[in-house]
PDB file of C-alpha atoms in Angstrom:
ATOM      1  CA  MET T   1     -84.274 -61.344 149.428  1.00  0.00           C
ATOM      2  CA  ALA T   2     -81.426 -58.897 148.992  1.00  0.00           C
ATOM      3  CA  ALA T   3     -83.860 -55.985 149.262  1.00  0.00           C
ATOM      4  CA  ALA T   4     -85.172 -57.348 152.544  1.00  0.00           C
ATOM      5  CA  THR T   5     -81.628 -57.642 153.856  1.00  0.00           C
ATOM      6  CA  GLU T   6     -80.888 -54.034 152.882  1.00  0.00           C
ATOM      7  CA  GLU T   7     -83.945 -52.858 154.827  1.00  0.00           C
ATOM      8  CA  LEU T   8     -82.608 -54.533 157.950  1.00  0.00           C
ATOM      9  CA  ILE T   9     -79.222 -52.838 157.784  1.00  0.00           C
ATOM     10  CA  LEU T  10     -80.368 -49.246 157.176  1.00  0.00           C
ATOM     11  CA  PRO T  11     -78.194 -46.650 158.945  1.00  0.00           C
ATOM     12  CA  GLU T  12     -79.652 -45.677 162.317  1.00  0.00           C
ATOM     13  CA  GLU T  13     -80.527 -42.101 161.259  1.00  0.00           C
ATOM     14  CA  GLN T  14     -82.222 -43.293 158.056  1.00  0.00           C
ATOM     15  CA  LEU T  15     -84.143 -45.967 159.940  1.00  0.00           C
ATOM     16  CA  GLU T  16     -85.313 -43.422 162.501  1.00  0.00           C
ATOM     17  CA  GLU T  17     -86.475 -41.093 159.719  1.00  0.00           C
ATOM     18  CA  GLN T  18     -88.364 -43.896 157.990  1.00  0.00           C
ATOM     19  CA  LEU T  19     -90.080 -44.934 161.202  1.00  0.00           C
ATOM     20  CA  GLN T  20     -91.081 -41.327 161.881  1.00  0.00           C
ATOM     21  CA  GLU T  21     -92.628 -41.008 158.417  1.00  0.00           C
ATOM     22  CA  GLU T  22     -94.531 -44.287 158.810  1.00  0.00           C
ATOM     23  CA  LEU T  23     -95.802 -43.242 162.226  1.00  0.00           C
ATOM     24  CA  SER T  24     -96.802 -39.827 160.880  1.00  0.00           C
ATOM     25  CA  GLU T  25     -98.840 -41.389 158.081  1.00  0.00           C
ATOM     26  CA  GLU T  26    -100.545 -43.774 160.498  1.00  0.00           C
ATOM     27  CA  LEU T  27    -101.429 -41.058 163.024  1.00  0.00           C
ATOM     28  CA  ASP T  28    -101.836 -38.166 160.572  1.00  0.00           C
ATOM     29  CA  ILE T  29     -98.961 -36.341 162.256  1.00  0.00           C
ATOM     30  CA  ALA T  30     -96.619 -34.421 160.001  1.00  0.00           C
ATOM     31  CA  PRO T  31     -92.906 -35.016 160.629  1.00  0.00           C
ATOM     32  CA  THR T  32     -91.429 -32.041 162.456  1.00  0.00           C
ATOM     33  CA  THR T  33     -88.010 -31.003 163.581  1.00  0.00           C
ATOM     34  CA  THR T  34     -87.381 -31.801 167.220  1.00  0.00           C
ATOM     35  CA  GLU T  35     -85.124 -28.819 167.763  1.00  0.00           C
ATOM     36  CA  VAL T  36     -86.237 -26.677 170.671  1.00  0.00           C
ATOM     37  CA  VAL T  37     -85.643 -23.026 169.864  1.00  0.00           C
ATOM     38  CA  GLN T  38     -83.853 -21.281 172.716  1.00  0.00           C
ATOM     39  CA  ASN T  39     -85.880 -18.466 174.245  1.00  0.00           C
ATOM     40  CA  THR T  40     -83.697 -15.469 175.008  1.00  0.00           C
ATOM     41  CA  GLU T  41     -86.068 -14.305 177.756  1.00  0.00           C
ATOM     42  CA  LEU T  42     -85.442 -17.495 179.748  1.00  0.00           C
ATOM     43  CA  THR T  43     -82.430 -18.414 181.821  1.00  0.00           C
ATOM     44  CA  THR T  44     -80.160 -21.269 180.793  1.00  0.00           C
ATOM     45  CA  GLU T  45     -81.808 -23.483 183.423  1.00  0.00           C
ATOM     46  CA  GLN T  46     -85.299 -22.544 182.259  1.00  0.00           C
ATOM     47  CA  ASN T  47     -84.404 -23.278 178.647  1.00  0.00           C
ATOM     48  CA  GLU T  48     -83.214 -26.724 179.707  1.00  0.00           C
ATOM     49  CA  VAL T  49     -86.533 -27.317 181.486  1.00  0.00           C
ATOM     50  CA  LEU T  50     -88.358 -26.124 178.367  1.00  0.00           C
ATOM     51  CA  LYS T  51     -86.378 -28.588 176.253  1.00  0.00           C
ATOM     52  CA  GLN T  52     -87.287 -31.476 178.575  1.00  0.00           C
ATOM     53  CA  PHE T  53     -90.961 -30.435 178.661  1.00  0.00           C
ATOM     54  CA  SER T  54     -91.101 -30.146 174.884  1.00  0.00           C
ATOM     55  CA  GLU T  55     -89.499 -33.560 174.406  1.00  0.00           C
ATOM     56  CA  LEU T  56     -91.978 -35.087 176.854  1.00  0.00           C
ATOM     57  CA  LEU T  57     -94.941 -33.690 174.929  1.00  0.00           C
ATOM     58  CA  GLN T  58     -93.501 -34.696 171.567  1.00  0.00           C
ATOM     59  CA  GLN T  59     -93.589 -38.264 172.858  1.00  0.00           C
ATOM     60  CA  GLU T  60     -97.306 -37.774 173.557  1.00  0.00           C
ATOM     61  CA  LEU T  61     -98.278 -36.387 170.144  1.00  0.00           C
ATOM     62  CA  SER T  62     -99.973 -39.672 169.247  1.00  0.00           C
ATOM     63  CA  LYS T  63    -102.376 -39.153 172.161  1.00  0.00           C
ATOM     64  CA  MET T  64    -103.448 -35.730 170.927  1.00  0.00           C
ATOM     65  CA  THR T  65    -106.125 -34.694 168.465  1.00  0.00           C
ATOM     66  CA  PRO T  66    -105.055 -32.450 165.554  1.00  0.00           C
ATOM     67  CA  TYR T  67    -106.337 -29.373 167.404  1.00  0.00           C
ATOM     68  CA  GLN T  68    -104.514 -30.320 170.603  1.00  0.00           C
ATOM     69  CA  ARG T  69    -101.270 -30.705 168.664  1.00  0.00           C
ATOM     70  CA  TYR T  70    -101.853 -27.325 167.067  1.00  0.00           C
ATOM     71  CA  TYR T  71    -102.545 -25.756 170.465  1.00  0.00           C
ATOM     72  CA  CYS T  72     -99.287 -27.101 171.908  1.00  0.00           C
ATOM     73  CA  PHE T  73     -96.888 -26.650 169.005  1.00  0.00           C
ATOM     74  CA  LYS T  74     -98.709 -24.751 166.209  1.00  0.00           C
ATOM     75  CA  ILE T  75     -98.311 -27.698 163.858  1.00  0.00           C
ATOM     76  CA  LYS T  76    -101.002 -28.699 161.371  1.00  0.00           C
ATOM     77  CA  PRO T  77    -101.526 -32.027 159.613  1.00  0.00           C
ATOM     78  CA  ASN T  78     -99.204 -32.488 156.622  1.00  0.00           C
ATOM     79  CA  GLU T  79     -96.842 -29.687 157.694  1.00  0.00           C
ATOM     80  CA  THR T  80     -93.308 -30.996 157.332  1.00  0.00           C
ATOM     81  CA  ASN T  81     -89.927 -29.859 158.628  1.00  0.00           C
ATOM     82  CA  LYS T  82     -91.491 -27.176 160.780  1.00  0.00           C
ATOM     83  CA  SER T  83     -89.735 -26.042 163.934  1.00  0.00           C
ATOM     84  CA  LEU T  84     -91.880 -26.498 166.997  1.00  0.00           C
ATOM     85  CA  ASP T  85     -93.425 -23.378 168.510  1.00  0.00           C
ATOM     86  CA  ASN T  86     -92.950 -23.590 172.262  1.00  0.00           C
ATOM     87  CA  ALA T  87     -94.734 -20.363 173.281  1.00  0.00           C
ATOM     88  CA  CYS T  88     -97.659 -22.347 174.719  1.00  0.00           C
ATOM     89  CA  LEU T  89     -95.344 -24.600 176.729  1.00  0.00           C
ATOM     90  CA  ILE T  90     -93.520 -21.597 178.166  1.00  0.00           C
ATOM     91  CA  ARG T  91     -96.789 -20.123 179.432  1.00  0.00           C
ATOM     92  CA  TYR T  92     -97.716 -23.336 181.225  1.00  0.00           C
ATOM     93  CA  LEU T  93     -94.228 -23.683 182.689  1.00  0.00           C
ATOM     94  CA  LYS T  94     -94.322 -20.101 183.968  1.00  0.00           C
ATOM     95  CA  ALA T  95     -97.723 -20.741 185.513  1.00  0.00           C
ATOM     96  CA  ARG T  96     -96.219 -23.587 187.538  1.00  0.00           C
ATOM     97  CA  ASP T  97     -92.786 -22.119 188.337  1.00  0.00           C
ATOM     98  CA  PHE T  98     -91.071 -24.312 185.738  1.00  0.00           C
ATOM     99  CA  GLU T  99     -91.982 -27.526 187.540  1.00  0.00           C
ATOM    100  CA  ILE T 100     -92.539 -30.012 184.721  1.00  0.00           C
ATOM    101  CA  PRO T 101     -94.940 -32.421 186.521  1.00  0.00           C
ATOM    102  CA  LYS T 102     -97.234 -29.555 187.554  1.00  0.00           C
ATOM    103  CA  ALA T 103     -97.058 -27.830 184.152  1.00  0.00           C
ATOM    104  CA  HIS T 104     -97.702 -31.152 182.424  1.00  0.00           C
ATOM    105  CA  LYS T 105    -100.776 -31.795 184.562  1.00  0.00           C
ATOM    106  CA  LEU T 106    -102.120 -28.280 183.945  1.00  0.00           C
ATOM    107  CA  LEU T 107    -101.570 -28.481 180.195  1.00  0.00           C
ATOM    108  CA  TRP T 108    -103.343 -31.820 179.860  1.00  0.00           C
ATOM    109  CA  HIS T 109    -106.162 -30.430 182.001  1.00  0.00           C
ATOM    110  CA  SER T 110    -106.544 -27.693 179.371  1.00  0.00           C
ATOM    111  CA  LEU T 111    -106.213 -30.091 176.447  1.00  0.00           C
ATOM    112  CA  ASN T 112    -108.939 -32.333 177.838  1.00  0.00           C
ATOM    113  CA  TRP T 113    -111.183 -29.329 178.495  1.00  0.00           C
ATOM    114  CA  MET T 114    -110.700 -28.151 174.915  1.00  0.00           C
ATOM    115  CA  GLU T 115    -111.588 -31.568 173.566  1.00  0.00           C
ATOM    116  CA  ASP T 116    -114.693 -31.813 175.779  1.00  0.00           C
ATOM    117  CA  TYR T 117    -115.945 -28.203 175.678  1.00  0.00           C
ATOM    118  CA  LYS T 118    -114.547 -27.262 172.240  1.00  0.00           C
ATOM    119  CA  PRO T 119    -114.328 -23.491 172.840  1.00  0.00           C
ATOM    120  CA  HIS T 120    -112.738 -23.025 169.393  1.00  0.00           C
ATOM    121  CA  LEU T 121    -116.057 -24.092 167.804  1.00  0.00           C
ATOM    122  CA  ILE T 122    -118.069 -21.331 169.532  1.00  0.00           C
ATOM    123  CA  ARG T 123    -119.111 -18.840 166.864  1.00  0.00           C
ATOM    124  CA  ALA T 124    -119.747 -15.114 167.109  1.00  0.00           C
ATOM    125  CA  LYS T 125    -122.906 -15.384 165.015  1.00  0.00           C
ATOM    126  CA  ASN T 126    -124.487 -17.517 167.753  1.00  0.00           C
ATOM    127  CA  LEU T 127    -123.707 -14.996 170.505  1.00  0.00           C
ATOM    128  CA  SER T 128    -125.318 -11.886 169.065  1.00  0.00           C
ATOM    129  CA  GLU T 129    -128.030 -11.600 171.729  1.00  0.00           C
ATOM    130  CA  GLU T 130    -125.706 -12.543 174.582  1.00  0.00           C
ATOM    131  CA  SER T 131    -123.221  -9.850 173.558  1.00  0.00           C
ATOM    132  CA  SER T 132    -125.772  -7.187 172.614  1.00  0.00           C
ATOM    133  CA  THR T 133    -125.476  -5.013 175.741  1.00  0.00           C
ATOM    134  CA  GLY T 134    -121.684  -4.853 175.850  1.00  0.00           C
ATOM    135  CA  LYS T 135    -121.110  -6.790 179.057  1.00  0.00           C
ATOM    136  CA  LEU T 136    -117.987  -8.468 177.635  1.00  0.00           C
ATOM    137  CA  TYR T 137    -116.170  -7.551 174.445  1.00  0.00           C
ATOM    138  CA  CYS T 138    -112.795  -6.789 172.834  1.00  0.00           C
ATOM    139  CA  SER T 139    -111.945  -3.356 171.507  1.00  0.00           C
ATOM    140  CA  GLY T 140    -108.665  -1.584 170.816  1.00  0.00           C
ATOM    141  CA  TYR T 141    -105.113  -2.112 172.059  1.00  0.00           C
ATOM    142  CA  ASP T 142    -102.990  -0.745 174.866  1.00  0.00           C
ATOM    143  CA  LYS T 143     -99.555   0.853 174.395  1.00  0.00           C
ATOM    144  CA  MET T 144     -97.898  -2.573 174.423  1.00  0.00           C
ATOM    145  CA  ASN T 145    -100.145  -3.813 171.592  1.00  0.00           C
ATOM    146  CA  ARG T 146    -102.202  -5.992 173.917  1.00  0.00           C
ATOM    147  CA  PRO T 147    -105.895  -6.401 172.979  1.00  0.00           C
ATOM    148  CA  ILE T 148    -108.260  -4.764 175.477  1.00  0.00           C
ATOM    149  CA  VAL T 149    -111.147  -6.765 176.951  1.00  0.00           C
ATOM    150  CA  TYR T 150    -113.986  -4.832 178.574  1.00  0.00           C
ATOM    151  CA  MET T 151    -116.078  -6.497 181.293  1.00  0.00           C
ATOM    152  CA  ILE T 152    -119.104  -4.508 182.524  1.00  0.00           C
ATOM    153  CA  PRO T 153    -121.318  -6.626 184.835  1.00  0.00           C
ATOM    154  CA  ARG T 154    -124.120  -4.037 185.051  1.00  0.00           C
ATOM    155  CA  ASN T 155    -124.893  -4.763 181.403  1.00  0.00           C
ATOM    156  CA  GLU T 156    -125.908  -8.345 182.179  1.00  0.00           C
ATOM    157  CA  ASN T 157    -128.942  -9.136 180.047  1.00  0.00           C
ATOM    158  CA  THR T 158    -129.573 -12.891 180.352  1.00  0.00           C
ATOM    159  CA  LYS T 159    -129.798 -15.632 182.945  1.00  0.00           C
ATOM    160  CA  ASP T 160    -128.377 -18.345 180.713  1.00  0.00           C
ATOM    161  CA  GLY T 161    -125.290 -19.572 182.573  1.00  0.00           C
ATOM    162  CA  GLU T 162    -124.099 -21.702 179.658  1.00  0.00           C
ATOM    163  CA  LYS T 163    -124.248 -18.737 177.294  1.00  0.00           C
ATOM    164  CA  HIS T 164    -122.319 -16.652 179.850  1.00  0.00           C
ATOM    165  CA  ILE T 165    -119.474 -19.171 179.779  1.00  0.00           C
ATOM    166  CA  GLN T 166    -119.595 -19.436 175.998  1.00  0.00           C
ATOM    167  CA  LEU T 167    -119.239 -15.659 175.663  1.00  0.00           C
ATOM    168  CA  LEU T 168    -116.317 -15.677 178.107  1.00  0.00           C
ATOM    169  CA  ALA T 169    -114.492 -18.473 176.254  1.00  0.00           C
ATOM    170  CA  TYR T 170    -115.212 -16.871 172.891  1.00  0.00           C
ATOM    171  CA  THR T 171    -113.994 -13.440 174.057  1.00  0.00           C
ATOM    172  CA  LEU T 172    -110.733 -14.895 175.372  1.00  0.00           C
ATOM    173  CA  LEU T 173    -110.083 -16.672 172.074  1.00  0.00           C
ATOM    174  CA  SER T 174    -111.087 -13.544 170.173  1.00  0.00           C
ATOM    175  CA  ALA T 175    -108.532 -11.513 172.136  1.00  0.00           C
ATOM    176  CA  ILE T 176    -105.854 -14.133 171.419  1.00  0.00           C
ATOM    177  CA  ASN T 177    -106.795 -14.074 167.728  1.00  0.00           C
ATOM    178  CA  ARG T 178    -106.132 -10.308 167.750  1.00  0.00           C
ATOM    179  CA  MET T 179    -102.641 -10.710 169.213  1.00  0.00           C
ATOM    180  CA  GLU T 180     -99.852  -9.808 166.816  1.00  0.00           C
ATOM    181  CA  LEU T 181     -97.018  -8.188 168.769  1.00  0.00           C
ATOM    182  CA  SER T 182     -97.894  -9.513 172.217  1.00  0.00           C
ATOM    183  CA  ASP T 183     -99.159 -12.759 173.739  1.00  0.00           C
ATOM    184  CA  LYS T 184    -101.096 -11.070 176.545  1.00  0.00           C
ATOM    185  CA  MET T 185    -104.293  -9.067 176.936  1.00  0.00           C
ATOM    186  CA  THR T 186    -105.450  -6.150 179.086  1.00  0.00           C
ATOM    187  CA  TRP T 187    -108.733  -6.193 180.993  1.00  0.00           C
ATOM    188  CA  ILE T 188    -110.877  -3.247 182.046  1.00  0.00           C
ATOM    189  CA  CYS T 189    -113.439  -4.386 184.624  1.00  0.00           C
ATOM    190  CA  ASP T 190    -116.019  -1.685 185.330  1.00  0.00           C
ATOM    191  CA  PHE T 191    -118.151  -2.415 188.395  1.00  0.00           C
ATOM    192  CA  GLU T 192    -120.132   0.852 188.400  1.00  0.00           C
ATOM    193  CA  GLY T 193    -123.828   0.179 188.940  1.00  0.00           C
ATOM    194  CA  THR T 194    -123.270  -3.491 189.683  1.00  0.00           C
ATOM    195  CA  SER T 195    -126.127  -4.976 191.687  1.00  0.00           C
ATOM    196  CA  MET T 196    -127.071  -8.411 192.982  1.00  0.00           C
ATOM    197  CA  LYS T 197    -129.084  -8.917 189.780  1.00  0.00           C
ATOM    198  CA  SER T 198    -125.923  -8.675 187.698  1.00  0.00           C
ATOM    199  CA  VAL T 199    -123.747 -10.810 189.965  1.00  0.00           C
ATOM    200  CA  PRO T 200    -123.106 -14.260 188.438  1.00  0.00           C
ATOM    201  CA  SER T 201    -124.204 -17.412 190.214  1.00  0.00           C
ATOM    202  CA  VAL T 202    -121.694 -19.279 192.364  1.00  0.00           C
ATOM    203  CA  SER T 203    -121.559 -21.994 189.713  1.00  0.00           C
ATOM    204  CA  ASP T 204    -120.811 -19.516 186.917  1.00  0.00           C
ATOM    205  CA  ALA T 205    -118.220 -17.744 189.082  1.00  0.00           C
ATOM    206  CA  LYS T 206    -116.391 -21.032 189.728  1.00  0.00           C
ATOM    207  CA  LYS T 207    -116.394 -21.907 186.022  1.00  0.00           C
ATOM    208  CA  THR T 208    -115.108 -18.436 185.163  1.00  0.00           C
ATOM    209  CA  ILE T 209    -112.224 -18.680 187.634  1.00  0.00           C
ATOM    210  CA  GLU T 210    -111.400 -22.176 186.411  1.00  0.00           C
ATOM    211  CA  ILE T 211    -111.283 -21.090 182.766  1.00  0.00           C
ATOM    212  CA  LEU T 212    -109.182 -18.004 183.417  1.00  0.00           C
ATOM    213  CA  SER T 213    -106.702 -19.642 185.788  1.00  0.00           C
ATOM    214  CA  SER T 214    -106.374 -23.123 184.310  1.00  0.00           C
ATOM    215  CA  HIS T 215    -106.944 -22.794 180.584  1.00  0.00           C
ATOM    216  CA  PHE T 216    -105.503 -19.362 179.736  1.00  0.00           C
ATOM    217  CA  PRO T 217    -102.414 -19.108 181.970  1.00  0.00           C
ATOM    218  CA  GLU T 218     -99.972 -16.225 181.561  1.00  0.00           C
ATOM    219  CA  ARG T 219    -102.309 -14.316 179.260  1.00  0.00           C
ATOM    220  CA  LEU T 220    -102.915 -11.340 181.573  1.00  0.00           C
ATOM    221  CA  GLY T 221    -100.933  -8.204 180.808  1.00  0.00           C
ATOM    222  CA  MET T 222    -102.829  -5.718 182.996  1.00  0.00           C
ATOM    223  CA  CYS T 223    -106.162  -5.664 184.804  1.00  0.00           C
ATOM    224  CA  PHE T 224    -107.858  -2.366 185.654  1.00  0.00           C
ATOM    225  CA  ILE T 225    -110.671  -2.593 188.199  1.00  0.00           C
ATOM    226  CA  VAL T 226    -112.668   0.636 188.128  1.00  0.00           C
ATOM    227  CA  ASN T 227    -115.625   1.904 190.147  1.00  0.00           C
ATOM    228  CA  PRO T 228    -115.682  -1.104 192.495  1.00  0.00           C
ATOM    229  CA  PRO T 229    -118.254  -1.173 195.328  1.00  0.00           C
ATOM    230  CA  LYS T 230    -116.960  -0.414 198.815  1.00  0.00           C
ATOM    231  CA  ILE T 231    -117.187  -4.045 199.853  1.00  0.00           C
ATOM    232  CA  PHE T 232    -114.676  -4.901 197.128  1.00  0.00           C
ATOM    233  CA  GLY T 233    -111.815  -3.307 199.075  1.00  0.00           C
ATOM    234  CA  MET T 234    -112.470  -5.546 202.059  1.00  0.00           C
ATOM    235  CA  PHE T 235    -112.725  -8.609 199.845  1.00  0.00           C
ATOM    236  CA  TYR T 236    -109.517  -7.754 197.983  1.00  0.00           C
ATOM    237  CA  LYS T 237    -107.572  -7.377 201.219  1.00  0.00           C
ATOM    238  CA  LEU T 238    -108.677 -10.848 202.259  1.00  0.00           C
ATOM    239  CA  VAL T 239    -107.578 -12.523 199.035  1.00  0.00           C
ATOM    240  CA  SER T 240    -104.585 -10.386 198.056  1.00  0.00           C
ATOM    241  CA  GLY T 241    -102.287 -12.474 200.233  1.00  0.00           C
ATOM    242  CA  PHE T 242    -102.978 -15.458 197.996  1.00  0.00           C
ATOM    243  CA  ILE T 243    -102.264 -13.574 194.766  1.00  0.00           C
ATOM    244  CA  PRO T 244     -98.717 -14.050 193.428  1.00  0.00           C
ATOM    245  CA  PRO T 245     -96.701 -10.807 193.515  1.00  0.00           C
ATOM    246  CA  ILE T 246     -96.237 -10.787 189.734  1.00  0.00           C
ATOM    247  CA  THR T 247    -100.023 -11.021 189.231  1.00  0.00           C
ATOM    248  CA  LYS T 248    -100.716  -8.446 191.923  1.00  0.00           C
ATOM    249  CA  SER T 249     -98.391  -6.016 190.148  1.00  0.00           C
ATOM    250  CA  LYS T 250    -100.642  -6.225 187.080  1.00  0.00           C
ATOM    251  CA  ILE T 251    -103.799  -5.139 188.950  1.00  0.00           C
ATOM    252  CA  LYS T 252    -104.716  -1.463 189.222  1.00  0.00           C
ATOM    253  CA  ILE T 253    -107.784  -0.440 191.252  1.00  0.00           C
ATOM    254  CA  CYS T 254    -109.461   2.936 190.862  1.00  0.00           C
ATOM    255  CA  TYR T 255    -112.262   4.027 193.201  1.00  0.00           C
ATOM    256  CA  LYS T 256    -112.540   7.661 192.001  1.00  0.00           C
ATOM    257  CA  LYS T 257    -113.622   8.722 188.534  1.00  0.00           C
ATOM    258  CA  ASP T 258    -111.334  11.745 188.716  1.00  0.00           C
ATOM    259  CA  ASP T 259    -108.352   9.397 188.864  1.00  0.00           C
ATOM    260  CA  LEU T 260    -109.286   7.307 185.827  1.00  0.00           C
ATOM    261  CA  LYS T 261    -107.294   9.295 183.268  1.00  0.00           C
ATOM    262  CA  SER T 262    -104.114   9.304 185.357  1.00  0.00           C
ATOM    263  CA  ILE T 263    -104.365   5.543 185.926  1.00  0.00           C
ATOM    264  CA  PHE T 264    -105.053   4.596 182.310  1.00  0.00           C
ATOM    265  CA  GLU T 265    -102.868   7.104 180.427  1.00  0.00           C
ATOM    266  CA  PRO T 266     -99.491   5.400 181.139  1.00  0.00           C
ATOM    267  CA  TYR T 267    -100.832   2.169 179.650  1.00  0.00           C
ATOM    268  CA  ILE T 268    -103.465   3.060 177.024  1.00  0.00           C
ATOM    269  CA  ASP T 269    -103.471   5.834 174.420  1.00  0.00           C
ATOM    270  CA  LEU T 270    -106.442   8.086 175.068  1.00  0.00           C
ATOM    271  CA  ASN T 271    -107.579   7.728 171.441  1.00  0.00           C
ATOM    272  CA  GLN T 272    -108.058   4.008 172.144  1.00  0.00           C
ATOM    273  CA  LEU T 273    -110.029   4.571 175.350  1.00  0.00           C
ATOM    274  CA  ASP T 274    -113.709   5.277 176.008  1.00  0.00           C
ATOM    275  CA  LYS T 275    -114.536   8.753 177.383  1.00  0.00           C
ATOM    276  CA  ARG T 276    -116.090   7.275 180.506  1.00  0.00           C
ATOM    277  CA  TYR T 277    -112.593   6.110 181.488  1.00  0.00           C
ATOM    278  CA  GLY T 278    -110.864   9.394 180.686  1.00  0.00           C
ATOM    279  CA  GLY T 279    -110.247   8.652 177.014  1.00  0.00           C
ATOM    280  CA  LEU T 280    -111.208  10.435 173.814  1.00  0.00           C
ATOM    281  CA  VAL T 281    -113.489   7.845 172.195  1.00  0.00           C
ATOM    282  CA  GLU T 282    -117.196   8.692 172.222  1.00  0.00           C
ATOM    283  CA  ASN T 283    -119.676   5.857 172.772  1.00  0.00           C
ATOM    284  CA  LYS T 284    -117.155   3.159 171.964  1.00  0.00           C
ATOM    285  CA  PHE T 285    -119.604   0.258 172.149  1.00  0.00           C
ATOM    286  CA  ASN T 286    -121.910   0.052 169.149  1.00  0.00           C
ATOM    287  CA  HIS T 287    -123.117  -3.521 168.985  1.00  0.00           C
ATOM    288  CA  ASP T 288    -124.387  -3.560 165.396  1.00  0.00           C
ATOM    289  CA  GLU T 289    -121.121  -2.231 163.969  1.00  0.00           C
ATOM    290  CA  MET T 290    -118.869  -4.042 166.410  1.00  0.00           C
ATOM    291  CA  TRP T 291    -120.504  -7.442 166.103  1.00  0.00           C
ATOM    292  CA  LYS T 292    -120.529  -7.255 162.311  1.00  0.00           C
ATOM    293  CA  GLU T 293    -116.765  -6.742 162.468  1.00  0.00           C
ATOM    294  CA  GLU T 294    -116.499  -9.460 165.124  1.00  0.00           C
ATOM    295  CA  CYS T 295    -118.288 -11.964 162.906  1.00  0.00           C
ATOM    296  CA  GLU T 296    -115.925 -11.138 160.032  1.00  0.00           C
ATOM    297  CA  LEU T 297    -112.888 -11.683 162.272  1.00  0.00           C
ATOM    298  CA  ASP T 298    -114.418 -14.904 163.527  1.00  0.00           C
ATOM    299  CA  GLU T 299    -114.854 -16.208 159.982  1.00  0.00           C
ATOM    300  CA  LYS T 300    -111.147 -15.630 159.351  1.00  0.00           C
ATOM    301  CA  ARG T 301    -110.245 -17.317 162.648  1.00  0.00           C
ATOM    302  CA  PHE T 302    -112.463 -20.287 161.889  1.00  0.00           C
ATOM    303  CA  SER T 303    -111.007 -20.724 158.389  1.00  0.00           C
ATOM    304  CA  LYS T 304    -107.609 -21.309 160.016  1.00  0.00           C
ATOM    305  CA  LEU T 305    -109.002 -24.400 161.747  1.00  0.00           C
ATOM    306  CA  ASP T 306    -109.310 -26.255 158.450  1.00  0.00           C
ATOM    307  CA  GLY T 307    -107.888 -29.741 158.968  1.00  0.00           C
ATOM    308  CA  LEU T 308    -107.884 -29.365 162.753  1.00  0.00           C
ATOM    309  CA  ILE T 309    -111.536 -30.143 163.526  1.00  0.00           C
TER     310      ILE T 309
END
């Protein structure tokens, strides 16, 4: 009886800790510190918004799967006393001008997509044929240590829309897996030789835009559009007014091959760049060698998901 009485008069802090541990065991959520690390790149006001957003999502941890919790805060089951990583939350806040309701809606849209589509379970070994012509792949880094993604539509080799989307999702995650000193990636989109045969269907185009804009916000460092068809200029003028200035500043368009070196050199070391773009690397895409390395990297990435899937 005395023991029961003692349980009822536990100090508030001790009671809160006990409840957290019990809840963690029930939901398989490891206790974590609730401290929000201040980000020196944010203003005081933005850091306050980040704190509020983080606290809101911590209250929703019980609604999340282990992988969703890891995506938001980089916490794994059974990890204790680990400070929360808010890099993901910052990206979603930036994507919605630090408006919590909009960022919250966008983040849960991504979390639900991840749970339904499960892009993290897409494996390189199942995309060998789809990737064989080099239409979309990661290779090298720019001068700011951002992984480089090459997109070359003329190398389209299949009509399988689902496989197209799988390769896109896999490539984005592969680029993120390569990130060490940066949280962004650089894209080189080469439209030389693009024809109607290599243009994606309207359905695939919509899915691509949705994935890039909604599920990987604030991941673009630079985008180089090279050798675009003449009609591209007209199209870009029509849509450029809807592109945020900060995004527009990341897009470089080159119509002339003679200008490629001068456009790329400030951003990418020439020994990291294919010769066709003014670099020094000969025949950079070798599928057999590259995909063997890709599969090895994918095995390491997948091993990190232990306990999350």
